[in-house]
PDB file of C-alpha atoms in Angstrom:
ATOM      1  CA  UNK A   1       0.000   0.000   0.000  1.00 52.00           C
ATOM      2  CA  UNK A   2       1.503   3.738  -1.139  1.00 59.00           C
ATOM      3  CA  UNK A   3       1.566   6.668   1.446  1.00 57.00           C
ATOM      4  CA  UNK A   4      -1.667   8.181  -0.677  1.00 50.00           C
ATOM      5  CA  UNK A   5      -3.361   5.006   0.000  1.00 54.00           C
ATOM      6  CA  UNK A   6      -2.805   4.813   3.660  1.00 52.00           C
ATOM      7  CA  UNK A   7      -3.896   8.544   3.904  1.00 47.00           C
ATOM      8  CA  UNK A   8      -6.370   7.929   2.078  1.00 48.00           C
ATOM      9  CA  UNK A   9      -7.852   5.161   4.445  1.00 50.00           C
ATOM     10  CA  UNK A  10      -6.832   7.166   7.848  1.00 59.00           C
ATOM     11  CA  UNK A  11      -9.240   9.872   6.679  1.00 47.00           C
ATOM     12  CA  UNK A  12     -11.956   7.510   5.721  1.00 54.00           C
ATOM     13  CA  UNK A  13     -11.729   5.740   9.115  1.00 56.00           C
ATOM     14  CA  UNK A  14     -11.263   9.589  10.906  1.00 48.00           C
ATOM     15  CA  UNK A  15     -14.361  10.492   8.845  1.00 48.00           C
ATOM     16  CA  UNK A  16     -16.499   7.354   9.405  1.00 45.00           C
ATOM     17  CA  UNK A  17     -15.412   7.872  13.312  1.00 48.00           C
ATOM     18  CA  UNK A  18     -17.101  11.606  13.545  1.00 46.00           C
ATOM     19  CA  UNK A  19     -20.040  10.040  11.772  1.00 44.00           C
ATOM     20  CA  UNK A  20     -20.384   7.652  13.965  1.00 42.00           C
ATOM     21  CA  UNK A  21     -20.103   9.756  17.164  1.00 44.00           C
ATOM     22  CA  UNK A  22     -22.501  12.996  15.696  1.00 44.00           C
ATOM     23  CA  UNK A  23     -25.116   9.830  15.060  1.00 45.00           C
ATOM     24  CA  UNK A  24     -24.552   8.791  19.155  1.00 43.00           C
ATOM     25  CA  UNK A  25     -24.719  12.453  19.875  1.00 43.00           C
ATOM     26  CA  UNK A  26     -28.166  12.271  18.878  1.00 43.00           C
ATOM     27  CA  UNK A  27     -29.414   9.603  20.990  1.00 41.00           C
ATOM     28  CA  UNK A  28     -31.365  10.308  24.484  1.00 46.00           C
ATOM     29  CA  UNK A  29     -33.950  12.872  25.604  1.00 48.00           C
ATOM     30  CA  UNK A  30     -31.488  15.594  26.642  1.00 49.00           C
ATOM     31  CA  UNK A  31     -28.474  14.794  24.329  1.00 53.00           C
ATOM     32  CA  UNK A  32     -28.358  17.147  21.447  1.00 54.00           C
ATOM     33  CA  UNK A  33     -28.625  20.273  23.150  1.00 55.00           C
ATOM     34  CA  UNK A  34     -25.747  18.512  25.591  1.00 62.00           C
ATOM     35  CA  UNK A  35     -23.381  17.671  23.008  1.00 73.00           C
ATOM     36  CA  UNK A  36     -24.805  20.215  20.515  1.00 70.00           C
ATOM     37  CA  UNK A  37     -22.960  23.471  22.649  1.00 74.00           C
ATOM     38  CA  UNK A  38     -19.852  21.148  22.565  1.00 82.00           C
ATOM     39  CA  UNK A  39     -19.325  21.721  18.773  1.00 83.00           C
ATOM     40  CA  UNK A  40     -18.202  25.188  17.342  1.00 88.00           C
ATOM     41  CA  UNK A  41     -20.185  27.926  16.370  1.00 87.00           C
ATOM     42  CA  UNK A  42     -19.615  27.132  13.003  1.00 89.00           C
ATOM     43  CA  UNK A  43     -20.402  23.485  13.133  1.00 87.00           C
ATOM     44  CA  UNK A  44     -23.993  23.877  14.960  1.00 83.00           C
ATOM     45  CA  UNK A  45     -24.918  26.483  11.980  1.00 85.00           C
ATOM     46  CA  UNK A  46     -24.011  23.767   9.823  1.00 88.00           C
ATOM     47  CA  UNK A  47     -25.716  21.019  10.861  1.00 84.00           C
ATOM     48  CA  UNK A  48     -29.266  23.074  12.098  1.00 82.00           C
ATOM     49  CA  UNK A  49     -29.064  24.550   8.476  1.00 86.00           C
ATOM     50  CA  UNK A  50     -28.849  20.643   6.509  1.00 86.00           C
ATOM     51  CA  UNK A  51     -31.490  19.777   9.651  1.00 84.00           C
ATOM     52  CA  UNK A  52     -33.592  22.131   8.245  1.00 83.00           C
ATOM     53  CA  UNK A  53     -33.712  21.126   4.298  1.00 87.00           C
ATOM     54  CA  UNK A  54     -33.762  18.116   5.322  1.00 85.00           C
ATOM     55  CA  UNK A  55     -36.560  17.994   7.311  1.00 83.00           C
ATOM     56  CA  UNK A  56     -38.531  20.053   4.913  1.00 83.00           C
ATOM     57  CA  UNK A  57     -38.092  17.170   2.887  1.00 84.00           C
ATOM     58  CA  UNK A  58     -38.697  14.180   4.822  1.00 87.00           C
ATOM     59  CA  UNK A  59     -42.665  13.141   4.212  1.00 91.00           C
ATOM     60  CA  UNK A  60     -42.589  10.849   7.169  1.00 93.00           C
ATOM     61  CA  UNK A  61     -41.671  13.728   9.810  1.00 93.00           C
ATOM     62  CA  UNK A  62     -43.567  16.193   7.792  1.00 93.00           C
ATOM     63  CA  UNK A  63     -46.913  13.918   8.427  1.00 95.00           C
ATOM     64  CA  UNK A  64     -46.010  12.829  12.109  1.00 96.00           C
ATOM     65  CA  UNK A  65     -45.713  17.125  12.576  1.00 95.00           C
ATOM     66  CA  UNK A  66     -49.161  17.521  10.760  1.00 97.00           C
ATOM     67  CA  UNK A  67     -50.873  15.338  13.415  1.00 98.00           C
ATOM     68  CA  UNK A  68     -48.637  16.653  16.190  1.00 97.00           C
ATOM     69  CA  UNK A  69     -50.020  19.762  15.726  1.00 96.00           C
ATOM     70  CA  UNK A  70     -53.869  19.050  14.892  1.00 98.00           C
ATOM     71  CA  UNK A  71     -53.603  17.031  18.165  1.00 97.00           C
ATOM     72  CA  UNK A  72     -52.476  19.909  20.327  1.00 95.00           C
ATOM     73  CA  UNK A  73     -54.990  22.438  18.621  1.00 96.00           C
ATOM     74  CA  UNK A  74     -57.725  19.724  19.424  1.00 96.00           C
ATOM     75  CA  UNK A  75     -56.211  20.312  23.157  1.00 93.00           C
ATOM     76  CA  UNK A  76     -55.346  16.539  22.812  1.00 96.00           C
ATOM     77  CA  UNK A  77     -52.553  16.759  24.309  1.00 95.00           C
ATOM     78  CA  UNK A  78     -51.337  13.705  25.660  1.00 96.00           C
ATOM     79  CA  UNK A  79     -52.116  12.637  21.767  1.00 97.00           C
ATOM     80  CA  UNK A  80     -49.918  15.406  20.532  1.00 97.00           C
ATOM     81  CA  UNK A  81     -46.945  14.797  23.366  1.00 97.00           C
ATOM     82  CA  UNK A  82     -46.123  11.272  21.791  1.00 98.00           C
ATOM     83  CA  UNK A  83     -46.397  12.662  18.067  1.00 97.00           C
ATOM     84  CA  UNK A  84     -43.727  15.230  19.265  1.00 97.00           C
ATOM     85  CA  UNK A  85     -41.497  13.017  20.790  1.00 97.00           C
ATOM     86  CA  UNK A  86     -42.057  10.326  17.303  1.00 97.00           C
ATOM     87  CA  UNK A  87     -41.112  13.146  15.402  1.00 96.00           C
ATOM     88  CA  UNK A  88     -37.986  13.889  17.792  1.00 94.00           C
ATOM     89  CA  UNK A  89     -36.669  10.219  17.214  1.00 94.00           C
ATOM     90  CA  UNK A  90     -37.151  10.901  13.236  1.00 93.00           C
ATOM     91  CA  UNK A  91     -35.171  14.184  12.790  1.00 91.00           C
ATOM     92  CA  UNK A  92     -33.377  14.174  16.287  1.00 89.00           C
ATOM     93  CA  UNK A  93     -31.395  17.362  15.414  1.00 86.00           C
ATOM     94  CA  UNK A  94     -34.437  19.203  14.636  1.00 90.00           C
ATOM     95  CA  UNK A  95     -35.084  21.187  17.661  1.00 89.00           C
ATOM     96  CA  UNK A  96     -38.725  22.130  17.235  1.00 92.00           C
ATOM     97  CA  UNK A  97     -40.043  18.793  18.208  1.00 95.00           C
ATOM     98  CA  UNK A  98     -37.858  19.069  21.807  1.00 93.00           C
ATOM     99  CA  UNK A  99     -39.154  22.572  22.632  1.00 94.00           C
ATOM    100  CA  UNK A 100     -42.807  21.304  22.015  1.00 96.00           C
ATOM    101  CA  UNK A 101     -42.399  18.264  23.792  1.00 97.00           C
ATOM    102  CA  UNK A 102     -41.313  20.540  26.876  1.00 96.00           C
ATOM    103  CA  UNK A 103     -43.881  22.803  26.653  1.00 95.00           C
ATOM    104  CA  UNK A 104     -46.258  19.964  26.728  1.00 96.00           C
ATOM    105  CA  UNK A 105     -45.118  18.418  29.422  1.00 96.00           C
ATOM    106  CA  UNK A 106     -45.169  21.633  31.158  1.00 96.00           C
ATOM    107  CA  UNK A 107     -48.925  22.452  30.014  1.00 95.00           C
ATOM    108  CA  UNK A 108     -49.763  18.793  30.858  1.00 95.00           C
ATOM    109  CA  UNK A 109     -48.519  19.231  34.659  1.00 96.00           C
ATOM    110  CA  UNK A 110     -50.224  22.424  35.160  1.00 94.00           C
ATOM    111  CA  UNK A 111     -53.452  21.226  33.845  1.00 93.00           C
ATOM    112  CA  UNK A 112     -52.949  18.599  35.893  1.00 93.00           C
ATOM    113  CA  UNK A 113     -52.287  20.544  39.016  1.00 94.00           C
ATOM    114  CA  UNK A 114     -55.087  22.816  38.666  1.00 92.00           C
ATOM    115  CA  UNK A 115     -57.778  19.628  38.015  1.00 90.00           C
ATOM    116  CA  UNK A 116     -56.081  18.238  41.627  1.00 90.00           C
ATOM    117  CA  UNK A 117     -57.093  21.770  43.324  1.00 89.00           C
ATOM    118  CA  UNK A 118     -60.507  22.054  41.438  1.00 88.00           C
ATOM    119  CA  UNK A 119     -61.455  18.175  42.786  1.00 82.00           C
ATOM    120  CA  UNK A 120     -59.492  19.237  46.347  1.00 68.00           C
ATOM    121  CA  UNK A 121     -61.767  22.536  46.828  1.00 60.00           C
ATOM    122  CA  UNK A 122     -64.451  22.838  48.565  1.00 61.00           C
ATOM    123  CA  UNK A 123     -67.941  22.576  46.521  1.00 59.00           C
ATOM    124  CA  UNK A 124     -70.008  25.649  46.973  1.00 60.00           C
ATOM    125  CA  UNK A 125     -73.229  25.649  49.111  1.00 59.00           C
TER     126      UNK A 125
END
């Protein structure tokens, strides 16, 4: 094997490697934004901007958002929660699906809450 051929293999191996490890980086509820402020400025604008024309593209994400969103403007929200978080394991570097998952969780616990006080008070005479 020549020099340019073992180069040539080092950098497919280094290239494979950082593959490999941005596709980990994905995995787990809180592990993009984690790993995501790791990278450089430079590298997060890269891979939110191929996120984003990518996910404008993919039909399967597109549809699970469609129904995501009907759900939670039917107030369905435990319905709309686990379309978020399908659509977070399809595009995982899309961060739209994370923020909505939070703020359903959050609206979720609240409505709960006030239900709890509502059934705790009480009833007038």
């Amino acid at each position: 094997m020549n020099t340019c051929s073992a180069v040539l293999v080092r950098v497919i191996i280094l290239l494979l490697s950082c593959a490999w490890s941005l596709d980990g980086m994905a995995q787990g509820k809180d592990a993009l934004t984690k790993d995501f402020d790791k990278l450089s400025p430079k590298e997060r604008s890269r891979i939110a901007a191929r996120e984003t024309r990518e996910a404008a593209t993919d039909s399967s994400y597109q549809a699970v958002m469609r129904d995501a969103e009907q759900a939670f403007q039917d107030a369905q929200y435990e319905d709309a929660l686990k379309l978020f978080q399908q659509a977070r394991v399809l595009r995982p570097y899309n961060v739209y699906p994370k923020v909505k998952i939070e703020d359903l969780q959050a609206l979720i616990k609240k409505r709960d809450r006030d239900q709890a006080a509502q059934g705790a008070a009480p009833e007038p005479i």
